[in-house]
Short mmCIF file of N, CA and C and ligand atoms in Angstrom, two decimals:
data_model
loop_
_atom_site.label_atom_id
_atom_site.label_comp_id
_atom_site.label_asym_id
_atom_site.label_seq_id
_atom_site.Cartn_x
_atom_site.Cartn_y
_atom_site.Cartn_z
N UNK X 2 22.86 2.60 2.85
CA UNK X 2 22.08 3.79 3.23
C UNK X 2 22.95 5.03 3.01
N UNK X 3 22.35 6.00 2.34
CA UNK X 3 23.09 7.24 2.12
C UNK X 3 23.22 8.01 3.44
N UNK X 4 24.17 8.90 3.48
CA UNK X 4 24.35 9.71 4.68
C UNK X 4 23.12 10.60 4.91
N UNK X 5 22.55 11.11 3.81
CA UNK X 5 21.37 11.97 3.95
C UNK X 5 20.20 11.18 4.55
N UNK X 6 20.03 9.93 4.11
CA UNK X 6 18.94 9.12 4.65
C UNK X 6 19.20 8.79 6.12
N UNK X 7 20.45 8.48 6.43
CA UNK X 7 20.78 8.20 7.84
C UNK X 7 20.47 9.41 8.72
N UNK X 8 20.86 10.58 8.26
CA UNK X 8 20.60 11.79 9.04
C UNK X 8 19.10 12.03 9.19
N UNK X 9 18.36 11.78 8.11
CA UNK X 9 16.91 11.95 8.17
C UNK X 9 16.31 11.00 9.23
N UNK X 10 16.76 9.76 9.21
CA UNK X 10 16.25 8.78 10.18
C UNK X 10 16.65 9.16 11.60
N UNK X 11 17.87 9.65 11.76
CA UNK X 11 18.31 10.06 13.10
C UNK X 11 17.47 11.25 13.59
N UNK X 12 17.10 12.14 12.68
CA UNK X 12 16.28 13.29 13.09
C UNK X 12 14.88 12.83 13.49
N UNK X 13 14.36 11.82 12.80
CA UNK X 13 13.05 11.25 13.19
C UNK X 13 13.17 10.67 14.60
N UNK X 14 14.22 9.90 14.81
CA UNK X 14 14.42 9.25 16.12
C UNK X 14 14.51 10.28 17.24
N UNK X 15 15.21 11.38 16.96
CA UNK X 15 15.41 12.41 17.99
C UNK X 15 14.12 13.13 18.35
N UNK X 16 13.12 13.03 17.48
CA UNK X 16 11.86 13.74 17.73
C UNK X 16 10.96 13.01 18.74
N UNK X 17 11.34 11.78 19.10
CA UNK X 17 10.50 10.99 20.00
C UNK X 17 11.18 10.82 21.35
N UNK X 18 10.42 10.98 22.44
CA UNK X 18 11.02 10.79 23.77
C UNK X 18 11.51 9.35 23.97
N UNK X 19 10.76 8.39 23.41
CA UNK X 19 11.20 6.99 23.45
C UNK X 19 11.65 6.63 22.04
N UNK X 20 12.92 6.30 21.90
CA UNK X 20 13.48 6.07 20.57
C UNK X 20 12.71 5.02 19.78
N UNK X 21 12.23 3.96 20.46
CA UNK X 21 11.55 2.89 19.74
C UNK X 21 10.25 3.35 19.08
N UNK X 22 9.70 4.46 19.58
CA UNK X 22 8.48 4.99 18.96
C UNK X 22 8.73 5.48 17.55
N UNK X 23 9.99 5.66 17.19
CA UNK X 23 10.33 6.17 15.86
C UNK X 23 10.38 5.06 14.81
N UNK X 24 10.20 3.82 15.22
CA UNK X 24 10.38 2.73 14.25
C UNK X 24 9.43 2.87 13.06
N UNK X 25 8.16 3.12 13.31
CA UNK X 25 7.20 3.18 12.19
C UNK X 25 7.52 4.35 11.25
N UNK X 26 7.72 5.56 11.74
CA UNK X 26 8.08 6.63 10.78
C UNK X 26 9.41 6.37 10.08
N UNK X 27 10.34 5.72 10.74
CA UNK X 27 11.60 5.38 10.06
C UNK X 27 11.36 4.34 8.96
N UNK X 28 10.52 3.36 9.25
CA UNK X 28 10.20 2.38 8.20
C UNK X 28 9.50 3.05 7.02
N UNK X 29 8.64 4.03 7.30
CA UNK X 29 8.02 4.77 6.19
C UNK X 29 9.07 5.51 5.38
N UNK X 30 10.04 6.11 6.06
CA UNK X 30 11.10 6.83 5.33
C UNK X 30 11.90 5.87 4.46
N UNK X 31 12.20 4.69 4.98
CA UNK X 31 12.95 3.70 4.20
C UNK X 31 12.11 3.20 3.04
N UNK X 32 10.81 2.96 3.29
CA UNK X 32 9.93 2.50 2.21
C UNK X 32 9.82 3.57 1.12
N UNK X 33 9.68 4.83 1.52
CA UNK X 33 9.60 5.92 0.53
C UNK X 33 10.87 5.97 -0.31
N UNK X 34 12.00 5.67 0.31
CA UNK X 34 13.28 5.74 -0.40
C UNK X 34 13.47 4.56 -1.34
N UNK X 35 13.19 3.34 -0.85
CA UNK X 35 13.48 2.14 -1.63
C UNK X 35 12.29 1.64 -2.45
N UNK X 36 11.12 2.22 -2.22
CA UNK X 36 9.93 1.78 -2.95
C UNK X 36 9.12 0.74 -2.20
N UNK X 37 9.76 -0.01 -1.34
CA UNK X 37 9.10 -0.97 -0.46
C UNK X 37 10.10 -1.32 0.65
N UNK X 38 9.63 -2.10 1.61
CA UNK X 38 10.51 -2.46 2.73
C UNK X 38 11.35 -3.66 2.31
N UNK X 39 12.52 -3.37 1.85
CA UNK X 39 13.44 -4.40 1.38
C UNK X 39 14.07 -5.11 2.58
N UNK X 40 14.65 -6.31 2.36
CA UNK X 40 15.40 -6.95 3.45
C UNK X 40 16.51 -6.04 3.99
N UNK X 41 17.13 -5.28 3.07
CA UNK X 41 18.16 -4.33 3.50
C UNK X 41 17.57 -3.26 4.43
N UNK X 42 16.36 -2.79 4.10
CA UNK X 42 15.71 -1.78 4.94
C UNK X 42 15.44 -2.32 6.34
N UNK X 43 15.04 -3.58 6.41
CA UNK X 43 14.81 -4.20 7.73
C UNK X 43 16.11 -4.20 8.54
N UNK X 44 17.20 -4.59 7.89
CA UNK X 44 18.51 -4.61 8.58
C UNK X 44 18.90 -3.20 9.03
N UNK X 45 18.67 -2.24 8.15
CA UNK X 45 19.06 -0.86 8.49
C UNK X 45 18.22 -0.31 9.63
N UNK X 46 16.90 -0.59 9.59
CA UNK X 46 16.03 -0.13 10.67
C UNK X 46 16.44 -0.77 11.99
N UNK X 47 16.76 -2.06 11.94
CA UNK X 47 17.17 -2.76 13.15
C UNK X 47 18.43 -2.14 13.74
N UNK X 48 19.37 -1.83 12.87
CA UNK X 48 20.61 -1.23 13.36
C UNK X 48 20.35 0.16 13.95
N UNK X 49 19.55 0.95 13.25
CA UNK X 49 19.24 2.30 13.73
C UNK X 49 18.53 2.27 15.09
N UNK X 50 17.65 1.27 15.25
CA UNK X 50 16.80 1.24 16.44
C UNK X 50 17.38 0.35 17.55
N UNK X 51 18.55 -0.24 17.31
CA UNK X 51 19.14 -1.17 18.27
C UNK X 51 18.15 -2.28 18.61
N UNK X 52 17.52 -2.80 17.55
CA UNK X 52 16.58 -3.91 17.69
C UNK X 52 17.10 -5.07 16.85
N UNK X 53 16.47 -6.22 16.98
CA UNK X 53 16.84 -7.33 16.11
C UNK X 53 16.03 -7.22 14.81
N UNK X 54 16.54 -7.76 13.71
CA UNK X 54 15.75 -7.78 12.48
C UNK X 54 14.41 -8.48 12.68
N UNK X 55 14.38 -9.50 13.51
CA UNK X 55 13.11 -10.22 13.75
C UNK X 55 12.09 -9.30 14.41
N UNK X 56 12.54 -8.44 15.31
CA UNK X 56 11.60 -7.50 15.94
C UNK X 56 11.07 -6.51 14.91
N UNK X 57 11.93 -6.05 14.04
CA UNK X 57 11.48 -5.12 12.99
C UNK X 57 10.51 -5.84 12.05
N UNK X 58 10.83 -7.08 11.68
CA UNK X 58 9.95 -7.86 10.82
C UNK X 58 8.56 -7.99 11.44
N UNK X 59 8.51 -8.16 12.74
CA UNK X 59 7.22 -8.29 13.42
C UNK X 59 6.35 -7.06 13.23
N UNK X 60 6.96 -5.90 13.22
CA UNK X 60 6.22 -4.65 13.00
C UNK X 60 5.83 -4.52 11.53
N UNK X 61 6.78 -4.77 10.65
CA UNK X 61 6.52 -4.62 9.21
C UNK X 61 5.39 -5.55 8.77
N UNK X 62 5.40 -6.77 9.25
CA UNK X 62 4.40 -7.74 8.79
C UNK X 62 3.01 -7.44 9.37
N UNK X 63 2.94 -6.65 10.44
CA UNK X 63 1.65 -6.36 11.07
C UNK X 63 0.87 -5.30 10.31
N UNK X 64 1.56 -4.33 9.72
CA UNK X 64 0.89 -3.17 9.13
C UNK X 64 0.78 -3.31 7.62
N UNK X 65 -0.46 -3.14 7.11
CA UNK X 65 -0.66 -3.30 5.66
C UNK X 65 -0.09 -2.12 4.87
N UNK X 66 0.27 -1.04 5.53
CA UNK X 66 0.85 0.09 4.79
C UNK X 66 2.33 -0.11 4.51
N UNK X 67 2.89 -1.18 5.04
CA UNK X 67 4.27 -1.53 4.66
C UNK X 67 4.21 -2.63 3.62
N UNK X 68 4.98 -2.45 2.57
CA UNK X 68 4.95 -3.37 1.43
C UNK X 68 6.26 -4.12 1.32
N UNK X 69 6.15 -5.40 0.98
CA UNK X 69 7.34 -6.27 0.89
C UNK X 69 7.78 -6.51 -0.53
N UNK X 70 7.03 -5.99 -1.48
CA UNK X 70 7.41 -6.13 -2.89
C UNK X 70 7.23 -4.79 -3.57
N UNK X 71 7.90 -4.65 -4.71
CA UNK X 71 7.79 -3.39 -5.45
C UNK X 71 6.33 -3.14 -5.83
N UNK X 72 5.90 -1.91 -5.68
CA UNK X 72 4.54 -1.53 -6.04
C UNK X 72 4.55 -0.87 -7.41
N UNK X 73 3.37 -0.86 -8.03
CA UNK X 73 3.21 -0.09 -9.24
C UNK X 73 3.07 1.38 -8.90
N UNK X 74 3.09 2.21 -9.95
CA UNK X 74 2.87 3.65 -9.71
C UNK X 74 1.51 3.87 -9.05
N UNK X 75 0.54 3.05 -9.44
CA UNK X 75 -0.77 3.09 -8.81
C UNK X 75 -0.97 1.77 -8.06
N UNK X 76 -1.01 1.86 -6.76
CA UNK X 76 -1.16 0.66 -5.95
C UNK X 76 -2.63 0.51 -5.56
N UNK X 77 -3.24 -0.56 -6.03
CA UNK X 77 -4.68 -0.79 -5.85
C UNK X 77 -4.86 -1.77 -4.71
N UNK X 78 -5.58 -1.34 -3.69
CA UNK X 78 -5.86 -2.22 -2.55
C UNK X 78 -7.35 -2.48 -2.51
N UNK X 79 -7.73 -3.73 -2.76
CA UNK X 79 -9.14 -4.11 -2.76
C UNK X 79 -9.47 -4.74 -1.42
N UNK X 80 -10.54 -4.25 -0.80
CA UNK X 80 -10.94 -4.78 0.50
C UNK X 80 -11.32 -6.25 0.38
N UNK X 81 -10.85 -7.02 1.33
CA UNK X 81 -11.03 -8.47 1.32
C UNK X 81 -11.96 -8.90 2.46
N UNK X 82 -12.70 -7.94 3.02
CA UNK X 82 -13.49 -8.29 4.20
C UNK X 82 -14.96 -8.54 3.83
N UNK X 83 -15.75 -8.86 4.85
CA UNK X 83 -17.07 -9.46 4.62
C UNK X 83 -17.99 -8.65 3.70
N UNK X 84 -18.23 -7.40 4.03
CA UNK X 84 -19.20 -6.62 3.23
C UNK X 84 -18.76 -6.53 1.78
N UNK X 85 -17.50 -6.31 1.58
CA UNK X 85 -17.00 -6.17 0.20
C UNK X 85 -17.03 -7.50 -0.54
N UNK X 86 -16.73 -8.57 0.16
CA UNK X 86 -16.79 -9.87 -0.52
C UNK X 86 -18.22 -10.22 -0.87
N UNK X 87 -19.17 -9.90 0.03
CA UNK X 87 -20.57 -10.19 -0.26
C UNK X 87 -21.09 -9.37 -1.42
N UNK X 88 -20.46 -8.23 -1.67
CA UNK X 88 -20.94 -7.34 -2.73
C UNK X 88 -20.03 -7.33 -3.96
N UNK X 89 -19.18 -8.36 -4.10
CA UNK X 89 -18.52 -8.53 -5.39
C UNK X 89 -17.03 -8.29 -5.45
N UNK X 90 -16.36 -8.21 -4.29
CA UNK X 90 -14.91 -7.96 -4.34
C UNK X 90 -14.16 -9.08 -5.05
N UNK X 91 -14.60 -10.32 -4.87
CA UNK X 91 -13.90 -11.43 -5.53
C UNK X 91 -14.04 -11.34 -7.06
N UNK X 92 -15.24 -11.00 -7.50
CA UNK X 92 -15.45 -10.85 -8.94
C UNK X 92 -14.63 -9.68 -9.48
N UNK X 93 -14.53 -8.64 -8.67
CA UNK X 93 -13.73 -7.48 -9.07
C UNK X 93 -12.27 -7.86 -9.25
N UNK X 94 -11.72 -8.60 -8.28
CA UNK X 94 -10.32 -9.03 -8.37
C UNK X 94 -10.12 -9.97 -9.55
N UNK X 95 -11.10 -10.86 -9.78
CA UNK X 95 -11.00 -11.77 -10.93
C UNK X 95 -10.99 -10.96 -12.23
N UNK X 96 -11.81 -9.91 -12.27
CA UNK X 96 -11.84 -9.06 -13.46
C UNK X 96 -10.50 -8.34 -13.65
N UNK X 97 -9.94 -7.84 -12.56
CA UNK X 97 -8.64 -7.15 -12.67
C UNK X 97 -7.56 -8.10 -13.17
N UNK X 98 -7.66 -9.36 -12.76
CA UNK X 98 -6.69 -10.36 -13.24
C UNK X 98 -6.88 -10.64 -14.72
N UNK X 99 -8.15 -10.76 -15.14
CA UNK X 99 -8.40 -11.13 -16.54
C UNK X 99 -8.19 -9.95 -17.49
N UNK X 100 -8.77 -8.81 -17.15
CA UNK X 100 -8.74 -7.67 -18.07
C UNK X 100 -7.42 -6.89 -17.99
N UNK X 101 -6.85 -6.79 -16.78
CA UNK X 101 -5.67 -5.94 -16.57
C UNK X 101 -4.42 -6.74 -16.23
N UNK X 102 -4.55 -8.05 -16.18
CA UNK X 102 -3.41 -8.93 -15.90
C UNK X 102 -2.75 -8.60 -14.55
N UNK X 103 -3.59 -8.30 -13.57
CA UNK X 103 -3.07 -7.95 -12.25
C UNK X 103 -3.30 -9.11 -11.29
N UNK X 104 -2.27 -9.50 -10.60
CA UNK X 104 -2.38 -10.54 -9.59
C UNK X 104 -2.06 -9.94 -8.23
N UNK X 105 -2.83 -10.34 -7.20
CA UNK X 105 -2.54 -9.81 -5.87
C UNK X 105 -1.08 -10.07 -5.48
N UNK X 106 -0.44 -9.04 -4.97
CA UNK X 106 0.95 -9.16 -4.51
C UNK X 106 1.98 -8.87 -5.57
N UNK X 107 1.54 -8.48 -6.76
CA UNK X 107 2.52 -8.25 -7.81
C UNK X 107 2.22 -6.96 -8.56
N UNK X 108 3.27 -6.43 -9.17
CA UNK X 108 3.12 -5.24 -10.01
C UNK X 108 3.02 -5.67 -11.46
N UNK X 109 2.34 -4.86 -12.26
CA UNK X 109 2.26 -5.15 -13.69
C UNK X 109 3.65 -4.99 -14.32
N UNK X 110 3.90 -5.70 -15.43
CA UNK X 110 5.24 -5.64 -16.04
C UNK X 110 5.70 -4.22 -16.38
N UNK X 111 4.73 -3.35 -16.71
CA UNK X 111 5.11 -1.96 -17.04
C UNK X 111 5.25 -1.09 -15.79
N UNK X 112 5.01 -1.67 -14.63
CA UNK X 112 5.19 -0.93 -13.39
C UNK X 112 4.08 0.08 -13.11
N UNK X 113 3.02 0.07 -13.91
CA UNK X 113 1.97 1.07 -13.72
C UNK X 113 1.05 0.73 -12.55
N UNK X 114 0.65 -0.54 -12.47
CA UNK X 114 -0.30 -0.94 -11.43
C UNK X 114 0.25 -2.08 -10.58
N UNK X 115 -0.20 -2.12 -9.34
CA UNK X 115 -0.01 -3.31 -8.52
C UNK X 115 -1.29 -3.52 -7.73
N UNK X 116 -1.49 -4.74 -7.30
CA UNK X 116 -2.76 -5.12 -6.67
C UNK X 116 -2.49 -5.83 -5.35
N UNK X 117 -3.34 -5.54 -4.38
CA UNK X 117 -3.21 -6.18 -3.07
C UNK X 117 -4.61 -6.34 -2.47
N UNK X 118 -4.87 -7.44 -1.81
CA UNK X 118 -6.09 -7.60 -1.03
C UNK X 118 -5.77 -7.17 0.38
N UNK X 119 -6.64 -6.36 0.97
CA UNK X 119 -6.37 -5.84 2.31
C UNK X 119 -7.59 -6.03 3.20
N UNK X 120 -7.38 -5.90 4.47
CA UNK X 120 -8.48 -6.01 5.42
C UNK X 120 -9.38 -4.79 5.31
N UNK X 121 -10.46 -4.80 6.08
CA UNK X 121 -11.52 -3.79 5.98
C UNK X 121 -10.97 -2.37 5.88
N UNK X 122 -11.47 -1.64 4.89
CA UNK X 122 -11.03 -0.26 4.67
C UNK X 122 -11.94 0.73 5.38
N UNK X 123 -12.83 0.20 6.22
CA UNK X 123 -13.70 1.04 7.07
C UNK X 123 -14.64 1.91 6.25
N UNK X 124 -15.09 1.38 5.14
CA UNK X 124 -16.11 2.06 4.34
C UNK X 124 -17.13 1.02 3.89
N UNK X 125 -17.51 0.16 4.82
CA UNK X 125 -18.29 -1.04 4.49
C UNK X 125 -19.63 -0.71 3.84
N UNK X 126 -20.21 0.43 4.15
CA UNK X 126 -21.50 0.80 3.57
C UNK X 126 -21.42 1.13 2.10
N UNK X 127 -20.22 1.23 1.57
CA UNK X 127 -20.02 1.60 0.17
C UNK X 127 -19.36 0.47 -0.61
N UNK X 128 -19.50 -0.75 -0.08
CA UNK X 128 -18.84 -1.92 -0.66
C UNK X 128 -19.34 -2.21 -2.08
N UNK X 129 -18.49 -2.80 -2.92
CA UNK X 129 -17.08 -3.09 -2.64
C UNK X 129 -16.20 -1.86 -2.83
N UNK X 130 -15.16 -1.80 -2.01
CA UNK X 130 -14.32 -0.62 -1.92
C UNK X 130 -12.88 -0.99 -2.26
N UNK X 131 -12.22 -0.05 -2.91
CA UNK X 131 -10.77 -0.19 -3.12
C UNK X 131 -10.16 1.18 -2.93
N UNK X 132 -8.89 1.18 -2.64
CA UNK X 132 -8.18 2.44 -2.63
C UNK X 132 -7.01 2.34 -3.60
N UNK X 133 -6.77 3.46 -4.26
CA UNK X 133 -5.65 3.57 -5.18
C UNK X 133 -4.74 4.66 -4.63
N UNK X 134 -3.54 4.29 -4.27
CA UNK X 134 -2.61 5.24 -3.63
C UNK X 134 -3.31 5.98 -2.49
N UNK X 135 -4.07 5.24 -1.72
CA UNK X 135 -4.76 5.72 -0.52
C UNK X 135 -5.96 6.61 -0.82
N UNK X 136 -6.40 6.70 -2.08
CA UNK X 136 -7.64 7.41 -2.42
C UNK X 136 -8.74 6.38 -2.63
N UNK X 137 -9.90 6.63 -2.01
CA UNK X 137 -10.96 5.63 -2.01
C UNK X 137 -11.84 5.69 -3.27
N UNK X 138 -12.26 4.48 -3.72
CA UNK X 138 -13.26 4.34 -4.77
C UNK X 138 -14.33 3.39 -4.25
N UNK X 139 -15.59 3.79 -4.45
CA UNK X 139 -16.71 3.09 -3.82
C UNK X 139 -17.60 2.38 -4.83
N UNK X 140 -18.36 1.40 -4.32
CA UNK X 140 -19.33 0.67 -5.17
C UNK X 140 -18.67 0.25 -6.47
N UNK X 141 -17.53 -0.37 -6.38
CA UNK X 141 -16.78 -0.70 -7.59
C UNK X 141 -17.37 -1.90 -8.31
N UNK X 142 -17.64 -1.71 -9.53
CA UNK X 142 -18.03 -2.81 -10.43
C UNK X 142 -16.85 -3.01 -11.38
N UNK X 143 -16.84 -4.13 -12.11
CA UNK X 143 -15.79 -4.29 -13.12
C UNK X 143 -15.79 -3.12 -14.12
N UNK X 144 -16.99 -2.67 -14.52
CA UNK X 144 -17.07 -1.58 -15.50
C UNK X 144 -16.48 -0.29 -14.91
N UNK X 145 -16.82 -0.03 -13.67
CA UNK X 145 -16.31 1.19 -13.04
C UNK X 145 -14.79 1.09 -12.84
N UNK X 146 -14.33 -0.09 -12.47
CA UNK X 146 -12.88 -0.28 -12.30
C UNK X 146 -12.15 -0.04 -13.62
N UNK X 147 -12.76 -0.49 -14.74
CA UNK X 147 -12.15 -0.24 -16.05
C UNK X 147 -12.03 1.26 -16.32
N UNK X 148 -13.07 2.00 -15.94
CA UNK X 148 -13.02 3.45 -16.15
C UNK X 148 -11.91 4.08 -15.32
N UNK X 149 -11.81 3.66 -14.06
CA UNK X 149 -10.80 4.24 -13.17
C UNK X 149 -9.40 3.89 -13.68
N UNK X 150 -9.14 2.61 -13.93
CA UNK X 150 -7.79 2.21 -14.36
C UNK X 150 -7.47 2.76 -15.75
N UNK X 151 -8.48 2.83 -16.61
CA UNK X 151 -8.26 3.40 -17.93
C UNK X 151 -7.83 4.86 -17.83
N UNK X 152 -8.49 5.59 -16.96
CA UNK X 152 -8.12 7.00 -16.75
C UNK X 152 -6.71 7.13 -16.21
N UNK X 153 -6.36 6.27 -15.27
CA UNK X 153 -5.01 6.32 -14.70
C UNK X 153 -3.97 5.97 -15.77
N UNK X 154 -4.29 4.97 -16.58
CA UNK X 154 -3.35 4.58 -17.65
C UNK X 154 -3.19 5.70 -18.66
N UNK X 155 -4.23 6.55 -18.79
CA UNK X 155 -4.16 7.68 -19.73
C UNK X 155 -3.54 8.92 -19.11
N UNK X 156 -3.06 8.81 -17.88
CA UNK X 156 -2.33 9.94 -17.30
C UNK X 156 -3.04 10.67 -16.19
N UNK X 157 -4.25 10.23 -15.83
CA UNK X 157 -4.92 10.88 -14.70
C UNK X 157 -4.22 10.53 -13.40
N UNK X 158 -4.43 11.35 -12.38
CA UNK X 158 -3.95 11.02 -11.04
C UNK X 158 -5.07 10.32 -10.28
N UNK X 159 -4.69 9.54 -9.29
CA UNK X 159 -5.69 8.88 -8.44
C UNK X 159 -6.27 9.92 -7.49
N UNK X 160 -7.49 10.34 -7.78
CA UNK X 160 -8.13 11.37 -6.95
C UNK X 160 -9.15 10.80 -5.98
N UNK X 161 -9.61 9.58 -6.26
CA UNK X 161 -10.61 8.99 -5.39
C UNK X 161 -11.96 9.64 -5.60
N UNK X 162 -12.89 9.29 -4.68
CA UNK X 162 -14.25 9.82 -4.78
C UNK X 162 -14.67 10.37 -3.43
N UNK X 163 -15.56 11.33 -3.47
CA UNK X 163 -16.17 11.82 -2.23
C UNK X 163 -17.53 11.16 -2.08
N UNK X 164 -17.93 10.91 -0.84
CA UNK X 164 -19.25 10.32 -0.62
C UNK X 164 -20.09 11.27 0.19
S1 LIG R 224 -15.73 -4.79 4.47
FE1 LIG R 224 -14.89 -3.64 2.85
S2 LIG R 224 -14.69 -1.66 3.67
FE2 LIG R 224 -15.33 -2.87 5.35
#
């Protein structure tokens, strides 16, 4: 851990009346720095927070916004819950695997995309839903997903959609 990162984490910790409340923002800072929550990040967070690595692991594994593997520049999270599955999320993921060579839990070899199945994204009325870098896309079909990923591959930013 660099001295600058340590100081940043210490400043986060100092902002909370209860030091342990800083664990989640500190994990975000470590994830932003390393790209994902590495085993080293878990050790560092544990040391900073005077916790055991197992306690930190318990928090990291609970929240889907913490990642355990390197993400692509565009991280695609496809909802894996009931409404989305009933409306084609499985077919969408199968299409992403076939057309874009994306497998859940892994980044593409060029580092552009990564794919993850996640729990309900709280937009069930617009199923199937995915988010790309936390921007929502609704009523996704394979054709629409091709348009979105094609645009991103051509240099667009993930802007999501308004409903
Ligand atoms: S089931 Fe997919 S957003 Fe809720």
